[in-house]
PDB file of C-alpha atoms and ligand atoms in Angstrom:
ATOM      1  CA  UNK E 475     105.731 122.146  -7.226  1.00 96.00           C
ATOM      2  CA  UNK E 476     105.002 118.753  -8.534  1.00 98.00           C
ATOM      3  CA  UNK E 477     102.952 116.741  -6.464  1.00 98.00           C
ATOM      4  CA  UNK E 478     101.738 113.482  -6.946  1.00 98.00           C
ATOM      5  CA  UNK E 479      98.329 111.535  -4.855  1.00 98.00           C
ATOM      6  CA  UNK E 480      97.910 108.187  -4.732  1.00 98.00           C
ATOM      7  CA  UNK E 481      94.086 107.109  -4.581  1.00 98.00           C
ATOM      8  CA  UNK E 482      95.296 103.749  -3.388  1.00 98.00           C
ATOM      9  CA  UNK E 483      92.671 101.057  -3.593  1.00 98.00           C
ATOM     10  CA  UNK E 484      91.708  99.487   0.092  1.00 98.00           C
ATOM     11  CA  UNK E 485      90.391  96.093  -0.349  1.00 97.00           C
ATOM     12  CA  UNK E 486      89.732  93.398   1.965  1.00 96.00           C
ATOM     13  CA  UNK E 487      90.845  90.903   0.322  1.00 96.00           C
ATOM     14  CA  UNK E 488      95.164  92.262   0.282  1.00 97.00           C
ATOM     15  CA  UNK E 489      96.688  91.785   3.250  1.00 97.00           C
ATOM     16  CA  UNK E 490      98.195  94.899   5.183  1.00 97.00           C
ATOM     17  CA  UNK E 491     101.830  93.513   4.515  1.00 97.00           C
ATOM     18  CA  UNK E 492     101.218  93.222   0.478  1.00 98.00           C
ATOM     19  CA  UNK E 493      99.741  96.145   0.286  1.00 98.00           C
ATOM     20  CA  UNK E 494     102.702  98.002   2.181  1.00 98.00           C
ATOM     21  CA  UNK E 495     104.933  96.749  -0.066  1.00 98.00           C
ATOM     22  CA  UNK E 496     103.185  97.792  -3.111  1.00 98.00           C
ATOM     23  CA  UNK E 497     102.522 101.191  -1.928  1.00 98.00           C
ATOM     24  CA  UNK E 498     106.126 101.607  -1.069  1.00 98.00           C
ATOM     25  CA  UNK E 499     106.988 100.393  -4.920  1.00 98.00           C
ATOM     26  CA  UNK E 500     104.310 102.929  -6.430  1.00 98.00           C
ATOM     27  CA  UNK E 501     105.740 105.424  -4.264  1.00 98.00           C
ATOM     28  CA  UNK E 502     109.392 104.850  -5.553  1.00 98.00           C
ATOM     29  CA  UNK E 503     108.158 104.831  -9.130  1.00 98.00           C
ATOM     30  CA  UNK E 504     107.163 108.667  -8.204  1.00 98.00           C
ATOM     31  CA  UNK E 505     110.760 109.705  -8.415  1.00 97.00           C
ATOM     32  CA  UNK E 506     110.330 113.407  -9.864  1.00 97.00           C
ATOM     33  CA  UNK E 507     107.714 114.932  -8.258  1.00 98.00           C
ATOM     34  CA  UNK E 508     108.231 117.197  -5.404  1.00 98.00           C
ATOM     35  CA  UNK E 509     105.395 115.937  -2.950  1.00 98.00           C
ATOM     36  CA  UNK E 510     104.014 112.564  -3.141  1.00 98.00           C
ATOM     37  CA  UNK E 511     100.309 112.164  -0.753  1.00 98.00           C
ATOM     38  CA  UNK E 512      99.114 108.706   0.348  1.00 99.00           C
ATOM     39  CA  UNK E 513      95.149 108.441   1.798  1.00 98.00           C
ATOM     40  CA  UNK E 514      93.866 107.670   5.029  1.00 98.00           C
ATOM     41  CA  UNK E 515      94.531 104.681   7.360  1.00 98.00           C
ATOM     42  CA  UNK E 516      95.935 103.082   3.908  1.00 98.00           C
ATOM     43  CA  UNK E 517      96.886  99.902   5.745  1.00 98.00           C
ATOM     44  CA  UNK E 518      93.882  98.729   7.241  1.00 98.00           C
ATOM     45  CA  UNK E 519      91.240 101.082   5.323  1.00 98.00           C
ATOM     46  CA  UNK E 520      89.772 104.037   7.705  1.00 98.00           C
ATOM     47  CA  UNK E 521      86.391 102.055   7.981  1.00 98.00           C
ATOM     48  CA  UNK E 522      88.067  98.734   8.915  1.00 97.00           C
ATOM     49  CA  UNK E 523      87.303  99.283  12.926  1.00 97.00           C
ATOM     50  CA  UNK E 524      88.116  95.768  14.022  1.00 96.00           C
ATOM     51  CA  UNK E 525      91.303  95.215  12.907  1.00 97.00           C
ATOM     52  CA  UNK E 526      92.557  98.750  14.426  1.00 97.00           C
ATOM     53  CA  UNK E 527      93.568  97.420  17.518  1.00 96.00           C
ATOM     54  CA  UNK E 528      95.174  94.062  15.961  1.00 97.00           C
ATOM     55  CA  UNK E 529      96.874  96.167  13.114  1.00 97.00           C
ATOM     56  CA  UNK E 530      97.970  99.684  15.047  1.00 98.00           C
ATOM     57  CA  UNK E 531     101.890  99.972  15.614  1.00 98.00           C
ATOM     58  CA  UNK E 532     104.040 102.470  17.455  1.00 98.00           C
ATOM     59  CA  UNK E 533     105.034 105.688  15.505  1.00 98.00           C
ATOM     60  CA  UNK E 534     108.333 104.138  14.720  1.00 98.00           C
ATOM     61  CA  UNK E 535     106.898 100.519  13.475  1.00 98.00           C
ATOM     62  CA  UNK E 536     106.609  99.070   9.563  1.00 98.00           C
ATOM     63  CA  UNK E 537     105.018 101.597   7.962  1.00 98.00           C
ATOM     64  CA  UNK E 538     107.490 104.361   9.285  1.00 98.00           C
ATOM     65  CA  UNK E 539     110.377 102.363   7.905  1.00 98.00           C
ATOM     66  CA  UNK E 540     109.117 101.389   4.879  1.00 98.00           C
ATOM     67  CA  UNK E 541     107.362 104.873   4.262  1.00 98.00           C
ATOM     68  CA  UNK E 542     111.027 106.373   5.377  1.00 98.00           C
ATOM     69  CA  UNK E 543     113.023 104.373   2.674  1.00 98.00           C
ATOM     70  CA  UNK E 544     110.779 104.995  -0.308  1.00 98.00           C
ATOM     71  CA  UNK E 545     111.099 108.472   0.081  1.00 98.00           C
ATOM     72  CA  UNK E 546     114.925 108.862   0.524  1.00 98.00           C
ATOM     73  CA  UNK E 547     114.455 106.206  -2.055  1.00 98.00           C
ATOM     74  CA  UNK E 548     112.475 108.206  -4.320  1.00 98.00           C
ATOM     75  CA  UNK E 549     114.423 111.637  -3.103  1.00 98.00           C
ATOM     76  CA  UNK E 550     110.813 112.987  -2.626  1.00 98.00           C
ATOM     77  CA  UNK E 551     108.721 114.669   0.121  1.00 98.00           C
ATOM     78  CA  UNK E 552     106.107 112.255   1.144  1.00 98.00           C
ATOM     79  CA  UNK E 553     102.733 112.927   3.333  1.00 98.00           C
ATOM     80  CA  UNK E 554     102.393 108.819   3.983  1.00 98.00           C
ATOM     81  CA  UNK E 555      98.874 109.365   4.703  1.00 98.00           C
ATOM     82  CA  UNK E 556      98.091 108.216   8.445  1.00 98.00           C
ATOM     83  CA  UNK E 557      98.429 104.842  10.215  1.00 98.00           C
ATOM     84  CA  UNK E 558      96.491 103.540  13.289  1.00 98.00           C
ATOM     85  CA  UNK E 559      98.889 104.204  15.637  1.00 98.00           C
ATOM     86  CA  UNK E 560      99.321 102.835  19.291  1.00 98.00           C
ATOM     87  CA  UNK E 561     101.123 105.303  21.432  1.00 98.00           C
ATOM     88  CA  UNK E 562     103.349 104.125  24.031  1.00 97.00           C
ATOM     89  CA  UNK E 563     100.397 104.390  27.076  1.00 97.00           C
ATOM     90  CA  UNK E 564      98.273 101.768  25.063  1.00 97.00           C
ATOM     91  CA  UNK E 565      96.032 104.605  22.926  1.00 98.00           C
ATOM     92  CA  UNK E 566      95.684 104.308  19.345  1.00 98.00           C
ATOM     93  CA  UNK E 567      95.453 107.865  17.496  1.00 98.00           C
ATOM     94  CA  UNK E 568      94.579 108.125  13.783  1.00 98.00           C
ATOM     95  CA  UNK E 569      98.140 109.812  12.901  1.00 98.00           C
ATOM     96  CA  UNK E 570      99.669 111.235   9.592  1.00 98.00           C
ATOM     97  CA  UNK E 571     103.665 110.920   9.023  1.00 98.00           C
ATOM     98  CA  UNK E 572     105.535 113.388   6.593  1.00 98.00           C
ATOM     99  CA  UNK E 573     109.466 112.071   5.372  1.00 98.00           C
ATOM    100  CA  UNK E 574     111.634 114.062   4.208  1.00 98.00           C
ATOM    101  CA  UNK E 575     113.455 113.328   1.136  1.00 98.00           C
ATOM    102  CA  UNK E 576     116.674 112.068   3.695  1.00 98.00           C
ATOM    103  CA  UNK E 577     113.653 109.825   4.499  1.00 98.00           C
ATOM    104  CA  UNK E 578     113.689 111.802   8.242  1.00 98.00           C
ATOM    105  CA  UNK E 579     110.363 112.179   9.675  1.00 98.00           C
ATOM    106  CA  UNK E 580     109.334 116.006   9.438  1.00 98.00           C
ATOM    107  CA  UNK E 581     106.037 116.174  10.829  1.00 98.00           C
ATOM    108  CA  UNK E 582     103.411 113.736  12.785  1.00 98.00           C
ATOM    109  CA  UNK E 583      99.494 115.015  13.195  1.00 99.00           C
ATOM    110  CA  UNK E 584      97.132 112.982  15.032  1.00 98.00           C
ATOM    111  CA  UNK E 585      94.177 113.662  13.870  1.00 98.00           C
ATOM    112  CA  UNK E 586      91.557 116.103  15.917  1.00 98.00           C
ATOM    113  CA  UNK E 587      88.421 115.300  15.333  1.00 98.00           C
ATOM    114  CA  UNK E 588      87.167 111.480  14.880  1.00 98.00           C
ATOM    115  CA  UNK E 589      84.542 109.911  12.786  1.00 98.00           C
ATOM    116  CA  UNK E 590      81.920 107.782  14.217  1.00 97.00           C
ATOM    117  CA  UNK E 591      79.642 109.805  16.252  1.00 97.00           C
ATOM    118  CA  UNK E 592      79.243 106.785  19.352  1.00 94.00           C
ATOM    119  CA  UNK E 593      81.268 104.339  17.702  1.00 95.00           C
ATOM    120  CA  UNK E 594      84.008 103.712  15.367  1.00 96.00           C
ATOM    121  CA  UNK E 595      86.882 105.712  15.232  1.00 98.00           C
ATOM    122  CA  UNK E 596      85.254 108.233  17.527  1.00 98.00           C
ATOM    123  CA  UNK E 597      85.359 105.091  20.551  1.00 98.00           C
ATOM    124  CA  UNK E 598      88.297 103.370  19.818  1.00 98.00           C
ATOM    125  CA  UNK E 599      90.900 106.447  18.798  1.00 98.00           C
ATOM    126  CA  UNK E 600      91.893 109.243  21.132  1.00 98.00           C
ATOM    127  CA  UNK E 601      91.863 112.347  19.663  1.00 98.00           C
ATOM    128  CA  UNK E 602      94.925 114.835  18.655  1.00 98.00           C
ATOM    129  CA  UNK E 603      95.023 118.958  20.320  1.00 98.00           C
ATOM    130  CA  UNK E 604      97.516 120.033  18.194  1.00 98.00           C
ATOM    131  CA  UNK E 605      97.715 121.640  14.729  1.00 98.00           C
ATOM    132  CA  UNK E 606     100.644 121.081  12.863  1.00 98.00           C
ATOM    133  CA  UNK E 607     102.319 122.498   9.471  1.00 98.00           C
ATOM    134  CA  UNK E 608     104.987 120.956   7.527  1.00 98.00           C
ATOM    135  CA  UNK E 609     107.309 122.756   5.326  1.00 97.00           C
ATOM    136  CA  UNK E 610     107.771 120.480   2.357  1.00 95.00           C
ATOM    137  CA  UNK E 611     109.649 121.838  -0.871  1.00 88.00           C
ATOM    138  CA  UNK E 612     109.520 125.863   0.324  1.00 91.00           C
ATOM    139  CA  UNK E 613     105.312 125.790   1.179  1.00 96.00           C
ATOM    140  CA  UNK E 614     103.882 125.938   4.367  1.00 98.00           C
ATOM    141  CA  UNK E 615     101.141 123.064   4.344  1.00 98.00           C
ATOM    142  CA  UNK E 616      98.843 122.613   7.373  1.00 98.00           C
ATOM    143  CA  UNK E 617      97.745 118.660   7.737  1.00 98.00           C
ATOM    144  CA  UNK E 618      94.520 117.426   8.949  1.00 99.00           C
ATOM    145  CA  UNK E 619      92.800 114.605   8.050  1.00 99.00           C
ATOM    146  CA  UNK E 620      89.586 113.455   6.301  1.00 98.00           C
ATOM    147  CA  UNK E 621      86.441 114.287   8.869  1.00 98.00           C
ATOM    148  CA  UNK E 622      88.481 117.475   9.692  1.00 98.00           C
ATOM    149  CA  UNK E 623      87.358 119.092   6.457  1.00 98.00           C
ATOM    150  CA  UNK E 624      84.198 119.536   8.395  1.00 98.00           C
ATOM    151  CA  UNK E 625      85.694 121.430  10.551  1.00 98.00           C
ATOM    152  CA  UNK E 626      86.468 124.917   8.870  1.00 98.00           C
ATOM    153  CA  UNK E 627      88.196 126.644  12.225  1.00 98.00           C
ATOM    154  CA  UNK E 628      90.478 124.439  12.117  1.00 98.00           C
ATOM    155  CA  UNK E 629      91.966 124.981   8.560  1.00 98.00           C
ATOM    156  CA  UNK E 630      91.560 128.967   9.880  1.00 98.00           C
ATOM    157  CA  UNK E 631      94.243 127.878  12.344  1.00 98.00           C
ATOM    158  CA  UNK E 632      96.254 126.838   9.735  1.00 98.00           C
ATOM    159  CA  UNK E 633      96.120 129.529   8.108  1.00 98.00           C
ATOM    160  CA  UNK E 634      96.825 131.930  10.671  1.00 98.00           C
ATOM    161  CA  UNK E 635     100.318 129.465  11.312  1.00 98.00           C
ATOM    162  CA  UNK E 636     101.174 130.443   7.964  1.00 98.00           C
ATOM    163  CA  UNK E 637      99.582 127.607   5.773  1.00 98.00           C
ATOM    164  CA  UNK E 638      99.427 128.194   2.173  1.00 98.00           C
ATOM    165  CA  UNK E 639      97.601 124.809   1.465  1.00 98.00           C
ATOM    166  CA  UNK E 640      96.572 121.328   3.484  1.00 99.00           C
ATOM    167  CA  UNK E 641      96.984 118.321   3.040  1.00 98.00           C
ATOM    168  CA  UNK E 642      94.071 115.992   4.086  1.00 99.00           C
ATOM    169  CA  UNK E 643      94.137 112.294   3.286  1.00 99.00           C
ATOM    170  CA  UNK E 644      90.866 110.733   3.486  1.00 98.00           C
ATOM    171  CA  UNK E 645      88.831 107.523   3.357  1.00 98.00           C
ATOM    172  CA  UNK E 646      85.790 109.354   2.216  1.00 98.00           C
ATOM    173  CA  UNK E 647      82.707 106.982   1.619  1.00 98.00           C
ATOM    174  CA  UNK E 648      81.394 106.889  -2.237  1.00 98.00           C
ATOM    175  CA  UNK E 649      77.962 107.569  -0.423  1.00 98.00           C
ATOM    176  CA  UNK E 650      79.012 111.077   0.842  1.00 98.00           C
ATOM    177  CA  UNK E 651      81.271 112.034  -2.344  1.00 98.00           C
ATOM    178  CA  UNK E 652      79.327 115.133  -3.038  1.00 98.00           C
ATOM    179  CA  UNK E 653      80.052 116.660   0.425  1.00 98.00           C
ATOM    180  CA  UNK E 654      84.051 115.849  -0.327  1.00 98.00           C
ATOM    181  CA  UNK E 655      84.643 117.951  -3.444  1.00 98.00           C
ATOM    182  CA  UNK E 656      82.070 120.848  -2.159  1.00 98.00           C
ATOM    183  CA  UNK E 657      83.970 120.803   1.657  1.00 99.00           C
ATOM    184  CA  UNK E 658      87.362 120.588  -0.260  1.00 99.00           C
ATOM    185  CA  UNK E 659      86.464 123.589  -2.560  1.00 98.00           C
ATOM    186  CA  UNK E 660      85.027 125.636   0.498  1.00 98.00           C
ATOM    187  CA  UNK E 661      88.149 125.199   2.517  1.00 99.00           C
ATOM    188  CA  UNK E 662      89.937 126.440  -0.333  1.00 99.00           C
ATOM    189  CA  UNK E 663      88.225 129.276  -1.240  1.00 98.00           C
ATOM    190  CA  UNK E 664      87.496 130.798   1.995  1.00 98.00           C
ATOM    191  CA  UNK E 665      91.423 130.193   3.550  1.00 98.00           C
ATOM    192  CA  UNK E 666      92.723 131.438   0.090  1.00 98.00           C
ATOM    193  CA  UNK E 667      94.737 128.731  -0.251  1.00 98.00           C
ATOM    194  CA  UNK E 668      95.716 125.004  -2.030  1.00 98.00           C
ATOM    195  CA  UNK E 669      93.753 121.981  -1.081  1.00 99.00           C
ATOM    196  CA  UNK E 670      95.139 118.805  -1.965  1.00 98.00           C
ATOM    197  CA  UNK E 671      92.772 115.934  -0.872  1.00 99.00           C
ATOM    198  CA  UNK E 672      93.840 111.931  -1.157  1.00 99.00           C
ATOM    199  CA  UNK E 673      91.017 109.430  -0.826  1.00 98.00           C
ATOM    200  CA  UNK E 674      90.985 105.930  -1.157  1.00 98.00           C
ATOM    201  CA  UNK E 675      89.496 103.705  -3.888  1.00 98.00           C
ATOM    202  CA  UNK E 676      87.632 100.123  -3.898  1.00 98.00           C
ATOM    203  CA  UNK E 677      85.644  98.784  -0.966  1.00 98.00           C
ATOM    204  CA  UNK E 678      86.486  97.694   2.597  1.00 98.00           C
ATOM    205  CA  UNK E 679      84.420  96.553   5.508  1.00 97.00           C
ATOM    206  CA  UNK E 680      81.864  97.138   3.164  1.00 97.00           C
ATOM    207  CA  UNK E 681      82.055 100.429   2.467  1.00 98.00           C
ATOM    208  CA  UNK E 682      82.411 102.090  -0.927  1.00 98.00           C
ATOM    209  CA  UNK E 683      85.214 104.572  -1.295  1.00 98.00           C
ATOM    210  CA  UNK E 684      84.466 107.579  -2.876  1.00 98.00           C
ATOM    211  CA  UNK E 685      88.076 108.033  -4.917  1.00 98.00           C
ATOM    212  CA  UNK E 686      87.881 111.144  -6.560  1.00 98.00           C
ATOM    213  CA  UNK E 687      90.915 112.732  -5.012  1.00 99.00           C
ATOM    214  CA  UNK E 688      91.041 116.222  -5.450  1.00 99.00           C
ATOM    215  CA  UNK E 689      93.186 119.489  -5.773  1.00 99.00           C
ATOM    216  CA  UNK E 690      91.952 123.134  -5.565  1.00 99.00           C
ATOM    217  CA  UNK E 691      93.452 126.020  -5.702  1.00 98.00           C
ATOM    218  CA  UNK E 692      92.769 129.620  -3.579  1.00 98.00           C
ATOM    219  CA  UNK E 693      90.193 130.232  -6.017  1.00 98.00           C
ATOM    220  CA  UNK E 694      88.408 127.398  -5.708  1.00 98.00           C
ATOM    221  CA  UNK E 695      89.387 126.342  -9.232  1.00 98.00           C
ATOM    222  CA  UNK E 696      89.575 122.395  -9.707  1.00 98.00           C
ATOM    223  CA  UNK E 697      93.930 122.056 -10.608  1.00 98.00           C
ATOM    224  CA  UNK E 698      92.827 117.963 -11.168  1.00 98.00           C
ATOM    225  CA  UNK E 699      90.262 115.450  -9.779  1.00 98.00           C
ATOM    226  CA  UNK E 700      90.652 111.610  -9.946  1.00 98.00           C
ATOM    227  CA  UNK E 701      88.013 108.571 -11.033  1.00 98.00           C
ATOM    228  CA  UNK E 702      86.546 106.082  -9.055  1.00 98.00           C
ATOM    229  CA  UNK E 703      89.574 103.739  -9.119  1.00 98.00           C
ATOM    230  CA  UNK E 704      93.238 103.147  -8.222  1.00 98.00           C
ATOM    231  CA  UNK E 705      94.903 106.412  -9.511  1.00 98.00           C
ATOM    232  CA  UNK E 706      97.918 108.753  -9.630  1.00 98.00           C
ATOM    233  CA  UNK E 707      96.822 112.353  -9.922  1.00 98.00           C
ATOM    234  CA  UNK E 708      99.861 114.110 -10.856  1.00 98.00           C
ATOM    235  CA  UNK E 709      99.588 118.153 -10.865  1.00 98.00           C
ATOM    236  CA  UNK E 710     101.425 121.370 -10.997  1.00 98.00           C
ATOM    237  CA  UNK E 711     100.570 122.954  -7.662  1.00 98.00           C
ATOM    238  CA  UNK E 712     101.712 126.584  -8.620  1.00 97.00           C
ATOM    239  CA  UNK E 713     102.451 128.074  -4.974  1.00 97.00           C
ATOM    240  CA  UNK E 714     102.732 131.933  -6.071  1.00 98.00           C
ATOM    241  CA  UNK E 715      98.843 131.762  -6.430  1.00 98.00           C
ATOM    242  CA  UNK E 716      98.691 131.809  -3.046  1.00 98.00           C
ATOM    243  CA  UNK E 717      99.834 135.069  -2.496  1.00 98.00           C
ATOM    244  CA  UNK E 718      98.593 136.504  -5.474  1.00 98.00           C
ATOM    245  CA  UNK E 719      94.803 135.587  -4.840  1.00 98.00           C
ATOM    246  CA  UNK E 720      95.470 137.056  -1.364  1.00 98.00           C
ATOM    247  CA  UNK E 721      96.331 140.280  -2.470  1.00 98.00           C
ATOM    248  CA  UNK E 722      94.229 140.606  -5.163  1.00 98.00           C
ATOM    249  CA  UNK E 723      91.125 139.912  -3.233  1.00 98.00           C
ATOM    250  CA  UNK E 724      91.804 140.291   0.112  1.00 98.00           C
ATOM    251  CA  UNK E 725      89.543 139.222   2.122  1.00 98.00           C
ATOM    252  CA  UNK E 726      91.329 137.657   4.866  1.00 97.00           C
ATOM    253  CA  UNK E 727      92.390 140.770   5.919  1.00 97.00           C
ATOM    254  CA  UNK E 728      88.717 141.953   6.765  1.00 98.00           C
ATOM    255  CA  UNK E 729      88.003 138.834   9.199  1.00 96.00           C
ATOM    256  CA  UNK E 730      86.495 140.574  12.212  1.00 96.00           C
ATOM    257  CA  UNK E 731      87.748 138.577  15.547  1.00 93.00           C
ATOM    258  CA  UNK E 732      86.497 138.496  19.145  1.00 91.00           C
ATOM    259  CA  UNK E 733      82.413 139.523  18.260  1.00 94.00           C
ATOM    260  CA  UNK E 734      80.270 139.653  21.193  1.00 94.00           C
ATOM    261  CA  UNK E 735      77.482 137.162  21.422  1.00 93.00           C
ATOM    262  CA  UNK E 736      73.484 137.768  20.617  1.00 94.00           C
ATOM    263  CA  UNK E 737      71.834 140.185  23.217  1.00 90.00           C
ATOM    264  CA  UNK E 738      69.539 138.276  25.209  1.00 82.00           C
TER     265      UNK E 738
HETATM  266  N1  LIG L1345      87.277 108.583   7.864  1.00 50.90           N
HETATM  267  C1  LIG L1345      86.520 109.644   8.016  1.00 50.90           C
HETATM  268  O1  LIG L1345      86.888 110.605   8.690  1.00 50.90           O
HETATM  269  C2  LIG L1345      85.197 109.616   7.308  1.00 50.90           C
HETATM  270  C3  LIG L1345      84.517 110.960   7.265  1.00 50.90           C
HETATM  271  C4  LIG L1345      83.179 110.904   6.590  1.00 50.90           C
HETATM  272  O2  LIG L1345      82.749 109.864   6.152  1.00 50.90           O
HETATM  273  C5  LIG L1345      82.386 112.139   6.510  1.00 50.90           C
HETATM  274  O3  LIG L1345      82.793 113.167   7.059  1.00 50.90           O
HETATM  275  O4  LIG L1345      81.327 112.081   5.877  1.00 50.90           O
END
């Protein structure tokens, strides 16, 4: 499989219309590939708090349609990264859209766990409760999103709904870059399976993106990393590996479930 990210710089100083439509064109000029992954709340930037509420739009709004014709455009899968979206009860959710190549929607994740501790994201989004898996080009990919990677039982979910890799767009801040490749290689390594991570370049709301998108495979080998900047990484995601590293070393099979606690 082919698969394409798009480290898409986030600036304050392009409007959320402009940079739609260029996103849109760069994801048409990916005609080829076999997956193409956008980052993190590309619109507004994931940091961008106080425009969330001004700039969120129903599941259905501008970004759905243009997201929906570039990729039956294109003829390609597309993860669109997430939007800020406002659900019909007045909540926003931080929520991921996957098109098919018809350009039908295939999968929606709202993301589980939020960033911001007592504010931010964490105040002004409601949080997902479901995991979800998408099936794009014969793979089974579970989706979460950027402060998930923390989170390493939920990847193990994935996994046990048959994911063979995620997909996690980010906004990952240049300050905490470190903790991005080492969380994206641990989830790899210890699920046994791909990990293809979009982040998002240049600054907004004054915080430095970190870039440096990332794929690894179930061995924790680096497939292909990005700079700093605007940048498509374009790698051969080799599926079979999956399966392979799971026989070969199989340590999946010896997870031990249902322990009983510390004896007081
Ligand atoms: N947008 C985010 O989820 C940021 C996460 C982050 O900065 C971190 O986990 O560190």
């Amino acid at each position: 499989m082919r698969a394409s990210l798009l480290q898409i710089a986030v600036d304050d100083d392009e409007s959320v219309d402009s940079r739609r439509r260029r996103v849109a064109s760069l994801v048409r000029e990916q005609a080829g590939a076999d997956l193409v992954v956008l980052p993190e709340l590309w619109t507004t930037g994931a940091f961008a708090y106080r425009v969330f509420a001004d700039e969120a739009e129903p599941l259905e709004g501008p970004t759905h349609e243009a997201m929906a014709k570039a990729a039956s455009d294109a003829g390609i899968w597309l993860h669109a990264g997430s939007i800020p979206e406002r659900d019909a009860d007045g909540t926003l959710y931080n929520t991921s859209l996957v098109f098919s190549p018809a350009g039908d929607l295939a999968a929606a994740y709202r993301k589980i766990h939020r960033f911001g501790f007592d504010k931010g994201e964490a105040v002004l989004m409601g949080a997902g409760r479901e995991l979800v898996t998408a099936r794009p080009a014969g793979t089974v990919l579970g989706l979460a999103t950027c402060y998930d990677l923390r989170f390493p039982e939920l990847f193990r979910g994935l996994v046990d709904a048959g994911a063979e890799g995620f997909v996690v767009p980010a906004g990952w801040p240049e300050r905490r870059r470190e903790h991005w490749t080492l969380l994206a290689r641990a989830r790899a390594v210890e699920n046994q399976a791909f990990v293809l991570a979009c982040g998002t370049a240049g600054t907004h709301a004054g915080v430095p993106q970190a870039g440096h998108s990332i794929v690894v495979d179930p061995w924790g080998d680096v497939v292909g990393e990005a700079g700093p900047g605007e940048e498509v990484l374009s790698v051969s995601v080799d599926i079979g590996k999956v399966e392979a590293t799971r026989e070969q070393f199989p340590a999946l099979k010896d997870r031990v479930l249902g322990l009983a606690g510390p004896r007081r």
